[in-house]
Amino acid sequence: MDSAWITWARITASTLTVLLKIPTGTGWRVRLCTGMCRAAWRHVGSRMQQLKKIDKVLPEIMICGRSLDIFLDDIERFHGFTSPGLVLGGFMVDWAQELIGLDVEADAVVETCHCLPDAVQIFTPCTIGNGWLKVLDWDKFALTLYDKRKLNGYRIWLDLKKTLLFPKIYNWYMRRVPKKNLSLEALLEEILSARRSVLSCRAVQVTRMYGRKKKGNIEVCSTCGEAYSTSQGDQCITCQGEGYYSI
């Protein structure tokens, strides 16, 4: 076994021993951590091979101020994997930012719950938590960035007519082909080749869904004793039988 792997494994094993209070027998700890390290390295190697293949067919590009490898890495770190919808969403955010200007304090509206909200949260300051991002469950692959004071901005959407020139993208979005028959690598290559050419944009004036949602008055629920917004009624939603869990 490579001595570098042994050293790394022993250091990792020692760290785990301290943090997790693992018994001090070294053999199985080294084997376990070596396996973990090798698995991580295989993942990195696979990712590098994927990037090399894509780089062969693409010129150097910048997306949302990031190089391609950093762009993909940010997506995977935040979202858990390299989602095609999120990669496409990155190009949508990039175009919207270019149109509205990076010096404009912008809010965002996204028209689907799937993948696209994460593109806004990764590549802009707008998040669900800070109230600058509104997510509409309309299942339309579209987003709008707009000036939060003037309410004018740009709506970017996936244009299905344009995707007809890119059959992998069309078949993926319209679910014409099972996922097992459409490799992620091939789909990503087509998305990264198509970029903005499958998108359309339009200047818009936002008339609804803007501004942060204000909290209602807070009271204590007479049934469960928890604080809740009185906009829900005399009891909290859960105690009215509309909760999402049972005990």
Tab-separated table of C-alpha atoms in Angstrom:
chain	number	residue	atom	x	y	z
A	1	MET	CA	0.000	0.000	0.000
A	2	ASP	CA	1.269	3.487	-0.881
A	3	SER	CA	2.975	5.112	2.125
A	4	ALA	CA	1.178	8.400	1.476
A	5	TRP	CA	-2.161	6.625	1.810
A	6	ILE	CA	-1.008	5.001	5.060
A	7	THR	CA	0.054	8.367	6.471
A	8	TRP	CA	-3.187	10.079	5.464
A	9	ALA	CA	-5.237	7.176	6.800
A	10	ARG	CA	-3.405	7.172	10.134
A	11	ILE	CA	-3.888	10.929	10.559
A	12	THR	CA	-7.580	10.594	9.702
A	13	ALA	CA	-7.928	7.600	12.014
A	14	SER	CA	-6.303	9.496	14.861
A	15	THR	CA	-8.638	12.438	14.311
A	16	LEU	CA	-11.671	10.149	14.309
A	17	THR	CA	-10.402	8.479	17.472
A	18	VAL	CA	-10.320	11.815	19.279
A	19	LEU	CA	-13.603	13.149	17.904
A	20	LEU	CA	-15.643	9.951	18.076
A	21	LYS	CA	-13.850	8.279	21.037
A	22	ILE	CA	-13.099	5.182	18.948
A	23	PRO	CA	-11.090	2.394	20.665
A	24	THR	CA	-7.402	2.619	19.939
A	25	GLY	CA	-6.901	-0.629	17.968
A	26	THR	CA	-5.207	0.685	14.823
A	27	GLY	CA	-5.597	-1.973	12.162
A	28	TRP	CA	-9.282	-1.685	11.325
A	29	ARG	CA	-9.223	2.096	11.752
A	30	VAL	CA	-6.493	2.469	9.150
A	31	ARG	CA	-8.279	0.123	6.731
A	32	LEU	CA	-11.569	1.990	7.202
A	33	CYS	CA	-10.077	5.440	6.727
A	34	THR	CA	-7.904	4.309	3.827
A	35	GLY	CA	-11.055	3.077	2.109
A	36	MET	CA	-12.756	6.392	2.777
A	37	CYS	CA	-9.791	8.327	1.391
A	38	ARG	CA	-9.541	6.158	-1.712
A	39	ALA	CA	-13.288	6.534	-2.356
A	40	ALA	CA	-12.982	10.305	-2.077
A	41	TRP	CA	-10.005	10.312	-4.432
A	42	ARG	CA	-11.862	8.157	-6.966
A	43	HIS	CA	-14.719	10.698	-6.858
A	44	VAL	CA	-12.289	13.551	-7.515
A	45	GLY	CA	-10.639	11.575	-10.313
A	46	SER	CA	-14.000	10.858	-11.932
A	47	ARG	CA	-14.920	14.530	-11.709
A	48	MET	CA	-11.607	15.562	-13.278
A	49	GLN	CA	-12.122	13.118	-16.146
A	50	GLN	CA	-15.602	14.550	-16.716
A	51	LEU	CA	-14.216	18.094	-16.803
A	52	LYS	CA	-11.410	17.094	-19.178
A	53	LYS	CA	-13.898	15.584	-21.625
A	54	ILE	CA	-16.067	18.692	-21.495
A	55	ASP	CA	-13.053	21.001	-21.849
A	56	LYS	CA	-12.143	19.291	-25.123
A	57	VAL	CA	-15.337	20.481	-26.786
A	58	LEU	CA	-15.698	23.850	-25.041
A	59	PRO	CA	-13.676	27.036	-25.079
A	60	GLU	CA	-12.820	28.684	-21.776
A	61	ILE	CA	-16.061	30.132	-20.435
A	62	MET	CA	-17.055	32.139	-17.386
A	63	ILE	CA	-20.461	31.676	-15.763
A	64	CYS	CA	-21.642	34.001	-12.999
A	65	GLY	CA	-18.070	35.221	-12.641
A	66	ARG	CA	-16.716	31.693	-12.159
A	67	SER	CA	-14.598	29.388	-14.259
A	68	LEU	CA	-16.328	26.211	-15.423
A	69	ASP	CA	-14.732	23.943	-12.828
A	70	ILE	CA	-15.540	26.300	-9.932
A	71	PHE	CA	-19.072	26.773	-11.304
A	72	LEU	CA	-19.685	23.008	-11.343
A	73	ASP	CA	-18.023	22.536	-7.969
A	74	ASP	CA	-20.233	25.201	-6.355
A	75	ILE	CA	-23.308	23.466	-7.765
A	76	GLU	CA	-22.286	20.053	-6.478
A	77	ARG	CA	-21.330	21.370	-3.040
A	78	PHE	CA	-24.632	23.197	-2.542
A	79	HIS	CA	-27.070	20.903	-4.344
A	80	GLY	CA	-25.484	17.523	-3.646
A	81	PHE	CA	-24.826	16.593	-7.286
A	82	THR	CA	-24.317	18.225	-10.683
A	83	SER	CA	-27.944	18.728	-11.634
A	84	PRO	CA	-28.557	19.520	-15.335
A	85	GLY	CA	-31.352	21.908	-14.360
A	86	LEU	CA	-29.032	23.742	-12.016
A	87	VAL	CA	-26.309	24.038	-14.660
A	88	LEU	CA	-28.880	25.448	-17.069
A	89	GLY	CA	-30.123	27.707	-14.282
A	90	GLY	CA	-26.619	29.085	-13.871
A	91	PHE	CA	-26.688	30.350	-17.451
A	92	MET	CA	-30.108	31.884	-16.801
A	93	VAL	CA	-28.874	33.748	-13.725
A	94	ASP	CA	-25.727	34.817	-15.587
A	95	TRP	CA	-27.780	36.350	-18.413
A	96	ALA	CA	-30.236	38.047	-16.054
A	97	GLN	CA	-27.370	39.568	-14.052
A	98	GLU	CA	-25.749	40.850	-17.230
A	99	LEU	CA	-29.002	42.493	-18.337
A	100	ILE	CA	-29.968	44.065	-15.025
A	101	GLY	CA	-26.435	45.030	-14.000
A	102	LEU	CA	-24.352	43.768	-11.109
A	103	ASP	CA	-24.644	47.106	-9.292
A	104	VAL	CA	-28.448	46.815	-8.993
A	105	GLU	CA	-29.856	45.490	-5.733
A	106	ALA	CA	-32.082	42.767	-7.115
A	107	ASP	CA	-34.747	40.394	-5.872
A	108	ALA	CA	-35.760	37.212	-7.669
A	109	VAL	CA	-38.834	35.198	-8.576
A	110	VAL	CA	-38.499	31.577	-9.692
A	111	GLU	CA	-41.430	29.762	-11.295
A	112	THR	CA	-40.604	26.191	-10.300
A	113	CYS	CA	-39.671	24.380	-7.095
A	114	HIS	CA	-37.256	22.071	-8.920
A	115	CYS	CA	-33.519	22.874	-9.078
A	116	LEU	CA	-33.823	26.447	-10.354
A	117	PRO	CA	-34.257	28.066	-6.901
A	118	ASP	CA	-30.831	26.724	-5.953
A	119	ALA	CA	-29.232	28.464	-8.953
A	120	VAL	CA	-30.494	31.785	-7.615
A	121	GLN	CA	-29.356	30.969	-4.072
A	122	ILE	CA	-25.870	29.914	-5.202
A	123	PHE	CA	-25.124	32.698	-7.668
A	124	THR	CA	-26.969	35.701	-6.187
A	125	PRO	CA	-27.492	37.088	-2.666
A	126	CYS	CA	-31.196	36.172	-2.950
A	127	THR	CA	-32.334	33.304	-0.735
A	128	ILE	CA	-35.614	32.019	0.617
A	129	GLY	CA	-34.422	32.774	4.132
A	130	ASN	CA	-33.646	36.464	3.589
A	131	GLY	CA	-36.917	36.977	1.723
A	132	TRP	CA	-35.330	38.206	-1.512
A	133	LEU	CA	-36.324	35.050	-3.418
A	134	LYS	CA	-39.921	34.045	-4.126
A	135	VAL	CA	-40.554	30.503	-5.368
A	136	LEU	CA	-43.767	29.815	-7.283
A	137	ASP	CA	-44.903	26.213	-7.740
A	138	TRP	CA	-45.873	26.679	-11.400
A	139	ASP	CA	-43.483	24.111	-12.950
A	140	LYS	CA	-42.300	26.662	-15.510
A	141	PHE	CA	-38.533	26.737	-15.977
A	142	ALA	CA	-38.221	30.497	-15.685
A	143	LEU	CA	-36.814	33.135	-13.369
A	144	THR	CA	-36.911	36.903	-13.043
A	145	LEU	CA	-34.325	39.214	-11.515
A	146	TYR	CA	-35.644	42.703	-10.862
A	147	ASP	CA	-34.638	45.952	-9.200
A	148	LYS	CA	-36.217	45.750	-5.755
A	149	ARG	CA	-36.912	49.501	-5.731
A	150	LYS	CA	-38.026	50.212	-9.304
A	151	LEU	CA	-39.516	46.700	-9.788
A	152	ASN	CA	-38.266	46.486	-13.384
A	153	GLY	CA	-36.195	43.536	-14.469
A	154	TYR	CA	-35.766	40.630	-16.862
A	155	ARG	CA	-37.475	37.275	-17.130
A	156	ILE	CA	-35.407	34.393	-18.533
A	157	TRP	CA	-36.979	31.092	-19.520
A	158	LEU	CA	-36.171	27.795	-21.201
A	159	ASP	CA	-37.552	28.159	-24.728
A	160	LEU	CA	-38.795	24.760	-25.889
A	161	LYS	CA	-38.769	25.787	-29.551
A	162	LYS	CA	-35.067	26.497	-29.276
A	163	THR	CA	-34.376	23.197	-27.514
A	164	LEU	CA	-35.534	21.339	-30.635
A	165	LEU	CA	-32.048	22.021	-31.994
A	166	PHE	CA	-30.640	20.258	-28.922
A	167	PRO	CA	-32.517	16.943	-28.694
A	168	LYS	CA	-30.886	15.768	-25.474
A	169	ILE	CA	-32.039	18.900	-23.642
A	170	TYR	CA	-35.523	18.665	-25.145
A	171	ASN	CA	-35.892	14.963	-24.339
A	172	TRP	CA	-34.571	15.497	-20.807
A	173	TYR	CA	-36.881	18.383	-19.957
A	174	MET	CA	-39.966	16.890	-21.620
A	175	ARG	CA	-39.156	13.463	-20.138
A	176	ARG	CA	-39.248	11.799	-23.526
A	177	VAL	CA	-36.342	9.507	-22.647
A	178	PRO	CA	-35.807	7.533	-19.407
A	179	LYS	CA	-32.927	8.843	-17.312
A	180	LYS	CA	-31.057	5.555	-17.666
A	181	ASN	CA	-30.969	6.061	-21.452
A	182	LEU	CA	-29.587	9.604	-21.277
A	183	SER	CA	-26.182	9.854	-19.663
A	184	LEU	CA	-25.537	12.787	-17.372
A	185	GLU	CA	-22.221	13.474	-19.076
A	186	ALA	CA	-23.809	13.695	-22.548
A	187	LEU	CA	-26.603	15.937	-21.280
A	188	LEU	CA	-24.188	18.261	-19.476
A	189	GLU	CA	-22.028	18.529	-22.589
A	190	GLU	CA	-25.041	19.589	-24.634
A	191	ILE	CA	-26.178	22.121	-22.003
A	192	LEU	CA	-22.686	23.593	-21.779
A	193	SER	CA	-22.503	23.756	-25.570
A	194	ALA	CA	-25.959	25.310	-25.955
A	195	ARG	CA	-25.660	27.801	-23.105
A	196	ARG	CA	-27.966	30.784	-23.751
A	197	SER	CA	-29.063	29.551	-27.178
A	198	VAL	CA	-31.902	27.522	-25.593
A	199	LEU	CA	-33.072	30.484	-23.507
A	200	SER	CA	-35.209	33.539	-24.180
A	201	CYS	CA	-35.552	36.791	-22.253
A	202	ARG	CA	-37.989	39.666	-21.924
A	203	ALA	CA	-38.002	42.938	-20.003
A	204	VAL	CA	-40.771	42.945	-17.380
A	205	GLN	CA	-42.286	45.131	-14.681
A	206	VAL	CA	-43.055	43.183	-11.520
A	207	THR	CA	-46.556	43.925	-10.227
A	208	ARG	CA	-47.021	41.177	-7.615
A	209	MET	CA	-44.993	38.794	-5.451
A	210	TYR	CA	-42.484	41.464	-4.461
A	211	GLY	CA	-41.249	42.579	-1.055
A	212	ARG	CA	-40.724	40.504	2.052
A	213	LYS	CA	-43.702	38.786	3.578
A	214	LYS	CA	-44.413	40.421	6.913
A	215	LYS	CA	-44.887	38.353	10.022
A	216	GLY	CA	-48.275	38.408	11.698
A	217	ASN	CA	-48.877	38.996	15.386
A	218	ILE	CA	-47.416	36.290	17.599
A	219	GLU	CA	-49.425	34.492	20.260
A	220	VAL	CA	-49.121	31.260	22.231
A	221	CYS	CA	-51.211	28.347	20.979
A	222	SER	CA	-53.674	27.330	23.697
A	223	THR	CA	-53.298	23.636	22.791
A	224	CYS	CA	-49.582	22.970	22.275
A	225	GLY	CA	-48.144	26.015	24.039
A	226	GLU	CA	-45.915	26.985	21.107
A	227	ALA	CA	-45.629	30.472	19.641
A	228	TYR	CA	-47.339	30.928	16.274
A	229	SER	CA	-48.670	33.615	13.938
A	230	THR	CA	-52.257	34.601	14.686
A	231	SER	CA	-52.881	34.772	10.934
A	232	GLN	CA	-53.333	30.984	11.223
A	233	GLY	CA	-56.404	31.357	13.428
A	234	ASP	CA	-57.237	30.641	17.065
A	235	GLN	CA	-54.816	27.702	17.109
A	236	CYS	CA	-51.636	26.909	15.235
A	237	ILE	CA	-51.927	25.023	11.950
A	238	THR	CA	-50.730	21.764	13.496
A	239	CYS	CA	-53.308	21.815	16.272
A	240	GLN	CA	-55.984	22.461	13.649
A	241	GLY	CA	-55.111	19.078	12.161
A	242	GLU	CA	-53.161	20.471	9.189
A	243	GLY	CA	-49.664	19.570	10.384
A	244	TYR	CA	-47.124	17.595	8.365
A	245	TYR	CA	-46.251	15.060	11.093
A	246	SER	CA	-47.911	12.761	13.628
A	247	ILE	CA	-46.814	11.714	17.110
